[in-house]
PDB file of C-alpha atoms in Angstrom:
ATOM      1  CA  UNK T   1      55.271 145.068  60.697  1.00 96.00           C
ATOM      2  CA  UNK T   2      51.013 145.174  61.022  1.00 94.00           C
ATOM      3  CA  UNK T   3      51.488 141.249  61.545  1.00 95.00           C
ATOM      4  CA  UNK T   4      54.125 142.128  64.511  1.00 97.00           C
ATOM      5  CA  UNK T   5      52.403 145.020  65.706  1.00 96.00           C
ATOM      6  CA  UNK T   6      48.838 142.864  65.886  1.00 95.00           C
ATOM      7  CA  UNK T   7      50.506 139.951  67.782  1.00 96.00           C
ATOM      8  CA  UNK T   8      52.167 142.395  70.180  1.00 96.00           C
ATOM      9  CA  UNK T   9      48.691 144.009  70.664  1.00 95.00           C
ATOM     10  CA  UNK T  10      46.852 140.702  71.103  1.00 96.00           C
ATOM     11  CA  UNK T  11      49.489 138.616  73.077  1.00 96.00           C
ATOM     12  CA  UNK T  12      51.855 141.363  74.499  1.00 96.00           C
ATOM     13  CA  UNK T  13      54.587 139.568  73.924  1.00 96.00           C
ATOM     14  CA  UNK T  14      57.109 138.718  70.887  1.00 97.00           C
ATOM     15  CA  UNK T  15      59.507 136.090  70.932  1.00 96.00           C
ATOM     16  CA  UNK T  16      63.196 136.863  69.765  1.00 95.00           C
ATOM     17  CA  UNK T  17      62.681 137.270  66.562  1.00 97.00           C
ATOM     18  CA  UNK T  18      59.888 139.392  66.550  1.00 97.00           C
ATOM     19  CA  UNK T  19      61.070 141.614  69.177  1.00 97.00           C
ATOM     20  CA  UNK T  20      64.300 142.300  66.509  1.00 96.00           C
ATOM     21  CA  UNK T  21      62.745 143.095  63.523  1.00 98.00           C
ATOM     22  CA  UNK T  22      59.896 145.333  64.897  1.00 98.00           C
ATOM     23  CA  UNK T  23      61.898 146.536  67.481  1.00 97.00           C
ATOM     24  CA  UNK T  24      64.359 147.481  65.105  1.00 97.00           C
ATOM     25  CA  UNK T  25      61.954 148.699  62.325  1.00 98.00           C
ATOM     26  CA  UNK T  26      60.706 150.751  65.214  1.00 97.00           C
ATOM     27  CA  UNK T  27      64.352 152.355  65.775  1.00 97.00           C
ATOM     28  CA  UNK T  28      64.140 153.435  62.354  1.00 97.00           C
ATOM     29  CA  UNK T  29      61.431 155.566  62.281  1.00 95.00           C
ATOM     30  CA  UNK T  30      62.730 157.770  65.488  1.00 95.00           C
ATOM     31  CA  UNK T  31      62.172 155.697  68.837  1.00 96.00           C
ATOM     32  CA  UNK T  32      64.905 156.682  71.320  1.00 96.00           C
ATOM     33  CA  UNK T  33      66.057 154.591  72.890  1.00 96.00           C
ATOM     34  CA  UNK T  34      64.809 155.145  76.510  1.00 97.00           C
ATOM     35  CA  UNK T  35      61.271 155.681  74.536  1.00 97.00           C
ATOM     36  CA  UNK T  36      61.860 151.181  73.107  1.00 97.00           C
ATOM     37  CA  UNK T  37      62.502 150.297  76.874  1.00 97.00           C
ATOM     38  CA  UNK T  38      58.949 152.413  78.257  1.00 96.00           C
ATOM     39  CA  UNK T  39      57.232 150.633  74.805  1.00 96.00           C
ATOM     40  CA  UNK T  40      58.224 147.163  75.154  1.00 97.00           C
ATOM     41  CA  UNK T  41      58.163 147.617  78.899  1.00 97.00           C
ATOM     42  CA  UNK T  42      54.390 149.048  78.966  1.00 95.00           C
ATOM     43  CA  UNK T  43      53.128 146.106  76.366  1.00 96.00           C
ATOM     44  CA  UNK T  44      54.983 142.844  78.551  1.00 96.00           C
ATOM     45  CA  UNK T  45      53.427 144.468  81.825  1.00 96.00           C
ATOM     46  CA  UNK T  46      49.828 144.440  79.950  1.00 94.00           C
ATOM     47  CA  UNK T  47      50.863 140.515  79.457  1.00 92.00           C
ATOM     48  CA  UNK T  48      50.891 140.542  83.524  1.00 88.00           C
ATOM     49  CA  UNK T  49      55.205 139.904  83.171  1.00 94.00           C
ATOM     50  CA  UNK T  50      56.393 141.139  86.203  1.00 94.00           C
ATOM     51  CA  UNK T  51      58.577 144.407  85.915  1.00 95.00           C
ATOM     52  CA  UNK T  52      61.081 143.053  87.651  1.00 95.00           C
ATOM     53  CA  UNK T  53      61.349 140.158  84.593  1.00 95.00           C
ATOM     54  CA  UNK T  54      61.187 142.515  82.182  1.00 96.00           C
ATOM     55  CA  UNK T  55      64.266 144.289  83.211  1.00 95.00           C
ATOM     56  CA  UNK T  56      66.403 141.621  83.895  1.00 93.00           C
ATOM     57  CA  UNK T  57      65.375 139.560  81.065  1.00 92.00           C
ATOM     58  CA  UNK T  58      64.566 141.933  78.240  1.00 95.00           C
ATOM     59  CA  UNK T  59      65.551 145.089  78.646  1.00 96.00           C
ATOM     60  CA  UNK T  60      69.417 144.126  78.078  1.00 95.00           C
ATOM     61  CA  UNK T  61      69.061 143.104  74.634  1.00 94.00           C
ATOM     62  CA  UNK T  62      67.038 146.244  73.698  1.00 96.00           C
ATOM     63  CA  UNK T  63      69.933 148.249  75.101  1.00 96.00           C
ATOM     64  CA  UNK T  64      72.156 145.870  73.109  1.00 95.00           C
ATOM     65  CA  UNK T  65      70.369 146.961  69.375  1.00 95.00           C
ATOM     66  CA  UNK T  66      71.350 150.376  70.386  1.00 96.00           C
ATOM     67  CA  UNK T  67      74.648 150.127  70.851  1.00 95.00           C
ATOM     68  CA  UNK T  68      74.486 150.503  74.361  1.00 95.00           C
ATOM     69  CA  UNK T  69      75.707 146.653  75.527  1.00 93.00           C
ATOM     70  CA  UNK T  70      78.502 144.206  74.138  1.00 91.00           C
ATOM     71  CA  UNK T  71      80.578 145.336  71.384  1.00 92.00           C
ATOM     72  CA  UNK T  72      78.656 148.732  71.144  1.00 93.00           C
ATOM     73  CA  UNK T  73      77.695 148.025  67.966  1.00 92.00           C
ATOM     74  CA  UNK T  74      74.084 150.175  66.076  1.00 90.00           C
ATOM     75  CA  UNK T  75      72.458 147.391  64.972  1.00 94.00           C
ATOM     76  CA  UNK T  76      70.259 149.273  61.803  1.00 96.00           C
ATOM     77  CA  UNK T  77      66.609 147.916  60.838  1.00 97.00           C
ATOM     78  CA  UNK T  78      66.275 144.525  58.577  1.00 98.00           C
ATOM     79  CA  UNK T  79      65.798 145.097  54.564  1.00 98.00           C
ATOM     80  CA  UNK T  80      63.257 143.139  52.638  1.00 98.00           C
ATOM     81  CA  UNK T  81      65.690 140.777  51.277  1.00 97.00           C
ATOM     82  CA  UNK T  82      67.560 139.816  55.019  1.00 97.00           C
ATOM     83  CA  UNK T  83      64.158 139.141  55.999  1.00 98.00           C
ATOM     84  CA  UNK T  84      62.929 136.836  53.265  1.00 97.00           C
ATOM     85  CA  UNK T  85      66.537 135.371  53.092  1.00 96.00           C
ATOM     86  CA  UNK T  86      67.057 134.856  56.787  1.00 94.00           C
ATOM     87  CA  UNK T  87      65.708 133.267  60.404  1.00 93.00           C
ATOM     88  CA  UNK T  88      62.398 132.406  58.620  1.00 95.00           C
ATOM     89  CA  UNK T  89      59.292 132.160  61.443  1.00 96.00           C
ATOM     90  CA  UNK T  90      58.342 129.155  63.292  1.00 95.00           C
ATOM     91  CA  UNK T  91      55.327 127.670  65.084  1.00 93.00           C
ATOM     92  CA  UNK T  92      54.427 130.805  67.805  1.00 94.00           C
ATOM     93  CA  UNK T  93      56.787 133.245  65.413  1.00 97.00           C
ATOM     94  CA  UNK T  94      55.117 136.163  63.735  1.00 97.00           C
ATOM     95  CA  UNK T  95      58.462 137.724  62.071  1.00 97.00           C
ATOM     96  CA  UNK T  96      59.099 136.929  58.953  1.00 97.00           C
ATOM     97  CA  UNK T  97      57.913 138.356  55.341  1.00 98.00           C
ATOM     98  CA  UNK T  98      54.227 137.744  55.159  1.00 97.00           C
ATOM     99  CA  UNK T  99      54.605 137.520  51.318  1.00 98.00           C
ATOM    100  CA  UNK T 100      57.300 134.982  51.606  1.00 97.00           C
ATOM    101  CA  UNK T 101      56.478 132.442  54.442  1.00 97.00           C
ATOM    102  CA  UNK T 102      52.901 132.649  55.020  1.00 96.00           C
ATOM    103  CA  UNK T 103      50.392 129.569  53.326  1.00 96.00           C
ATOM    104  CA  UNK T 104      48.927 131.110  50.714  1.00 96.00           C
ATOM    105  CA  UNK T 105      45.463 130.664  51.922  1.00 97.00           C
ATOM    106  CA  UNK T 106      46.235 131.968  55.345  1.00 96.00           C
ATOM    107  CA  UNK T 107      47.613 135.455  52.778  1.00 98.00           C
ATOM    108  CA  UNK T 108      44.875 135.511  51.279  1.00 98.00           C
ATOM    109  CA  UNK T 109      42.162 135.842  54.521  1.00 97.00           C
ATOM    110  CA  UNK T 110      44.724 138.106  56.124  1.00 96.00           C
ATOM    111  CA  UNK T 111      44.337 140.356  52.512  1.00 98.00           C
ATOM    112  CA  UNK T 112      40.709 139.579  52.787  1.00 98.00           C
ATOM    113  CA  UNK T 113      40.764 141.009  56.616  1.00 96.00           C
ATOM    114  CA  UNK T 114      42.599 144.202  55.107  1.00 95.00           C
ATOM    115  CA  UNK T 115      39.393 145.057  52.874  1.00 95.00           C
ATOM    116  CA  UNK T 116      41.742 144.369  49.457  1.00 97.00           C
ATOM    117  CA  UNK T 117      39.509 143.801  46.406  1.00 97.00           C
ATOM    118  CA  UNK T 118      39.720 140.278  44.899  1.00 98.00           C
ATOM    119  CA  UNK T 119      41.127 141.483  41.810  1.00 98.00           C
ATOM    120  CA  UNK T 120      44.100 142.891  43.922  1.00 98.00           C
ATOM    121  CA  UNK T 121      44.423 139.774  46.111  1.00 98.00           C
ATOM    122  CA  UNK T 122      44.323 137.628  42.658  1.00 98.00           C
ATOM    123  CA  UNK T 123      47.395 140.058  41.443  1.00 98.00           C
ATOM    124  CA  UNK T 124      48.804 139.797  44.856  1.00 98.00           C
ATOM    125  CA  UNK T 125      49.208 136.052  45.070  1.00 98.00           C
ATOM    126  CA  UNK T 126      50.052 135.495  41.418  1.00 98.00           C
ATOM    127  CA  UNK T 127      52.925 137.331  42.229  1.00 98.00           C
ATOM    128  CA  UNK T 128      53.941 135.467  45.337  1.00 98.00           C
ATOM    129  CA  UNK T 129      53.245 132.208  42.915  1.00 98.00           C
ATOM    130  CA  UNK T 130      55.684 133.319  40.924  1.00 98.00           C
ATOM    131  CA  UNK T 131      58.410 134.178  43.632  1.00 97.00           C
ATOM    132  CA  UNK T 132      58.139 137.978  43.345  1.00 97.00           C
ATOM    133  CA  UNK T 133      57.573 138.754  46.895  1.00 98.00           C
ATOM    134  CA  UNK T 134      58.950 142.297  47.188  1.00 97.00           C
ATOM    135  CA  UNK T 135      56.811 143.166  44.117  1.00 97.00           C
ATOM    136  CA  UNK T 136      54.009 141.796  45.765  1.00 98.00           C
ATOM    137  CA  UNK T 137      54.667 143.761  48.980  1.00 98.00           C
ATOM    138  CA  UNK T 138      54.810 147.110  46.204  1.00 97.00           C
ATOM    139  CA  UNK T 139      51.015 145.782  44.432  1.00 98.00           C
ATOM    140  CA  UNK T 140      50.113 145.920  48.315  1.00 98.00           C
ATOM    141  CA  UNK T 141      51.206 149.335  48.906  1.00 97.00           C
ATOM    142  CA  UNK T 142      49.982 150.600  45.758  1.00 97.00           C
ATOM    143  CA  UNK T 143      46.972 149.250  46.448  1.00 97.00           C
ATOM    144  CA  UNK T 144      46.063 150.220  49.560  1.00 96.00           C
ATOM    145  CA  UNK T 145      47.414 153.725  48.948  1.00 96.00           C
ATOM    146  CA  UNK T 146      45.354 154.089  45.685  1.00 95.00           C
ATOM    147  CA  UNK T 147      47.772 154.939  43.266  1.00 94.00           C
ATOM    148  CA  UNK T 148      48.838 153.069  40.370  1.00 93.00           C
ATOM    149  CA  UNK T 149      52.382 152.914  39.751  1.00 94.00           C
ATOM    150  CA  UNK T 150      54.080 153.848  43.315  1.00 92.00           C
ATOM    151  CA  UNK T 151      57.105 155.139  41.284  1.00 91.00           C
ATOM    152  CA  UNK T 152      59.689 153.430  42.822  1.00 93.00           C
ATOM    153  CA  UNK T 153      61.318 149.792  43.854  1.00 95.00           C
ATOM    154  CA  UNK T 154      60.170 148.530  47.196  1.00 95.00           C
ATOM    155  CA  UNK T 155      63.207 146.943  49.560  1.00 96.00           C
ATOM    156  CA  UNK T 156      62.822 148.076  53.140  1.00 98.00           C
ATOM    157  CA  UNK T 157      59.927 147.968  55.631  1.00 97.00           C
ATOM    158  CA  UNK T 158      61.144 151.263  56.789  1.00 97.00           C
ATOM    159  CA  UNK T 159      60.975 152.677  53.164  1.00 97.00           C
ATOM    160  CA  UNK T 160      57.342 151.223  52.933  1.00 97.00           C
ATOM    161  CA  UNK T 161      56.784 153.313  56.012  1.00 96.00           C
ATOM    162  CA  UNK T 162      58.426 156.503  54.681  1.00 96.00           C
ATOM    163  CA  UNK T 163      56.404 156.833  51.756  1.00 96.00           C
ATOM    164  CA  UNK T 164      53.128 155.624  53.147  1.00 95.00           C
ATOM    165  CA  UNK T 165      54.010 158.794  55.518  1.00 94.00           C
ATOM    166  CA  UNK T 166      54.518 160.644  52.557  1.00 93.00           C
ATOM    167  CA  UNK T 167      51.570 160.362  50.995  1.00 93.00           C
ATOM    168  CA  UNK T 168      49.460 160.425  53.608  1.00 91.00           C
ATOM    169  CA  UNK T 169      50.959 163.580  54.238  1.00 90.00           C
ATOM    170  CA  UNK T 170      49.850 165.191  51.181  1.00 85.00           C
ATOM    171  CA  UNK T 171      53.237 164.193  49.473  1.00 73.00           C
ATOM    172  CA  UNK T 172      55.275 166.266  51.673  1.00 60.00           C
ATOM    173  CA  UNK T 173      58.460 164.573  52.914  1.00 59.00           C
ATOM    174  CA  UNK T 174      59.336 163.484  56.063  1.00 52.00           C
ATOM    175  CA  UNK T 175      62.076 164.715  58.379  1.00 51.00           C
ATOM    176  CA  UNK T 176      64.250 161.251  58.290  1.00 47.00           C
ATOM    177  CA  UNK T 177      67.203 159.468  58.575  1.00 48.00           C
ATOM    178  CA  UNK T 178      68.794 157.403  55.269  1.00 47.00           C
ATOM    179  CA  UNK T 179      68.208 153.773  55.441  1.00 50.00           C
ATOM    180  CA  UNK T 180      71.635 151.982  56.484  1.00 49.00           C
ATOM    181  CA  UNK T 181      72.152 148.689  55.660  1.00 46.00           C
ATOM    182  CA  UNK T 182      71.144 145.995  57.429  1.00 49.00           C
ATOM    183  CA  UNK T 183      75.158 145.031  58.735  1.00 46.00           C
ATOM    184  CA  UNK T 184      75.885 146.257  62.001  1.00 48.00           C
ATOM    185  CA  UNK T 185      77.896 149.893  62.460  1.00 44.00           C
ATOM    186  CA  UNK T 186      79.861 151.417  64.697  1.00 42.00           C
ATOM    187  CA  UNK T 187      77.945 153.011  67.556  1.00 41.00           C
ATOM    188  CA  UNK T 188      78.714 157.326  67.246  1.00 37.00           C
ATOM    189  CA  UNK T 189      79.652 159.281  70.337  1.00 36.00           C
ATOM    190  CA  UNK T 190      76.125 160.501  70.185  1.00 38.00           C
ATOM    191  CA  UNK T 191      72.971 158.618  68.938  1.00 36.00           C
ATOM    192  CA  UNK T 192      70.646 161.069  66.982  1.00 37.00           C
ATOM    193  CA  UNK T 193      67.265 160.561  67.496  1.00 38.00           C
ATOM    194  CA  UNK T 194      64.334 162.412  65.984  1.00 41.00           C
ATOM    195  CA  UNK T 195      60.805 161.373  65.577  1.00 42.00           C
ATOM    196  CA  UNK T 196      60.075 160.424  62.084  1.00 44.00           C
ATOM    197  CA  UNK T 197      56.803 161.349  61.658  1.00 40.00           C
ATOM    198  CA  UNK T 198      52.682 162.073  63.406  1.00 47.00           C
ATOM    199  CA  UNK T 199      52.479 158.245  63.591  1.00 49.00           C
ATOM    200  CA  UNK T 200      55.037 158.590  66.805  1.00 48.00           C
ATOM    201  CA  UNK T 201      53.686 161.589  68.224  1.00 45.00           C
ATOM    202  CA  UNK T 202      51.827 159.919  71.144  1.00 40.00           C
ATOM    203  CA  UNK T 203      54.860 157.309  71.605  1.00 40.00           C
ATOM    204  CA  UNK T 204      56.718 160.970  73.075  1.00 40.00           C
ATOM    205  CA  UNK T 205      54.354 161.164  76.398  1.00 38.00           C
ATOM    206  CA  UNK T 206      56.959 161.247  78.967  1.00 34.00           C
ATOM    207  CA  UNK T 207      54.784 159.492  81.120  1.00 36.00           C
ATOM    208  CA  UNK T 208      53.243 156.868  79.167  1.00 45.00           C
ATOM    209  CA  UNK T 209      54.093 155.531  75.614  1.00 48.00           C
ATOM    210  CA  UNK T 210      50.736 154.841  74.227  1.00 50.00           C
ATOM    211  CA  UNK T 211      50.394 152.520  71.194  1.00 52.00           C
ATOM    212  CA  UNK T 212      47.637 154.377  69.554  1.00 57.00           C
ATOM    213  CA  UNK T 213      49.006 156.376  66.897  1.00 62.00           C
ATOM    214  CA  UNK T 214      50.859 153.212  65.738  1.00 63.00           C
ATOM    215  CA  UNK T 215      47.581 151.199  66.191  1.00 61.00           C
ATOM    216  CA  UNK T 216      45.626 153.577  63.907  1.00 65.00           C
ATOM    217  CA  UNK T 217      48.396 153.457  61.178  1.00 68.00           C
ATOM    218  CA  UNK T 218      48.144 149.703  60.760  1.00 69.00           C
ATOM    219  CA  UNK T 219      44.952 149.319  60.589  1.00 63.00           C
ATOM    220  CA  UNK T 220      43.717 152.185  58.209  1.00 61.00           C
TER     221      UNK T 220
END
């Protein structure tokens, strides 16, 4: 999600791909629905995509992952394994698990970038060596969250989120929704929506969604 967030900041755009699995992951942690059509909106305007574009071309499909077009269905954020299983990136892509389809030099500048200790990029690639991406994605978060056994098995981006949350917050828990699977569901009469956590709290302007308080979260 940092790799998708980056290339959204940089390029304000996504293609497909990337606009479903951040998008999505996004959904998880408490953006309403009319606050994904301001975000997306707000970022492919910075790109200089006219407005009018961006609702006929975009907006539908954002509707559609809430339930609100086609078969009405609540499409629920990706797990770890659907995305190192499925749709894996291509050439312009930036979806994907970066422990499971990126060269393993190009991992280890991008850990490099992230200020990781070469002891903890050596662990971090052995790992992906030896297929164990999700475990390498849990030496990442225990790493960069300083502690040295996380205490428990890494298999959502969302989750990831939740506990960073968690104990950046002191260890007190967040006001959340359980992780669904990744299969759609049916759509309820009423979507609940709450915000998950500080990290959207300046994605709630009514006026503006600014990108900041994601922005700082990725790259602290």
């Amino acid at each position: 999600m940092r790799q998708l967030h980056k290339a959204l900041r940089d390029t304000h755009h996504l293609r497909h791909g990337g606009r479903m699995q951040y998008g999505l992951f996004l959904k998880g942690i408490g953006l309403t629905l009319e606050q994904a059509l301001q975000f997306w909106k707000q970022e492919f305007i910075r790109g200089k995509m006219d407005p009018d574009k961006f609702d006929k071309g975009y907006s539908y499909n954002i509707r559609h992952s809430f339930g609100k077009e086609g078969k009405r269905t609540d499409y629920t954020p990706f797990s770890c394994l659907k995305i190192i299983l499925n749709n894996p990136p291509g050439q312009g892509d930036y979806h994907g698990c970066p422990f499971r389809h990126s060269d393993p030099e190009l991992l280890k500048q991008k850990l490099q970038s992230y200020k990781i200790s070469p002891g903890g990029i050596s662990q971090i690639l052995d790992l992906v060596k030896g297929t164990h991406y999700q475990v390498a994605c849990q030496k990442y978060f225990e790493i960069t969250h300083n502690v040295d056994d996380c205490g428990f098995s890494l298999n959502h981006p969302n989750q990831f989120f939740i506990e960073s949350q968690r104990i950046l917050n002191g260890g007190k828990d967040m006001k959340k929704e359980p992780i669904q699977p990744e299969t759609p569901q049916p759509k309820p009469s009423v979507q609940k929506t709450k915000d998950a956590s500080s990290a959207l709290a300046s994605l709630n302007s009514s006026q503006e969604v600014d990108m900041e308080g994601l922005e700082d979260y990725f790259s602290d």
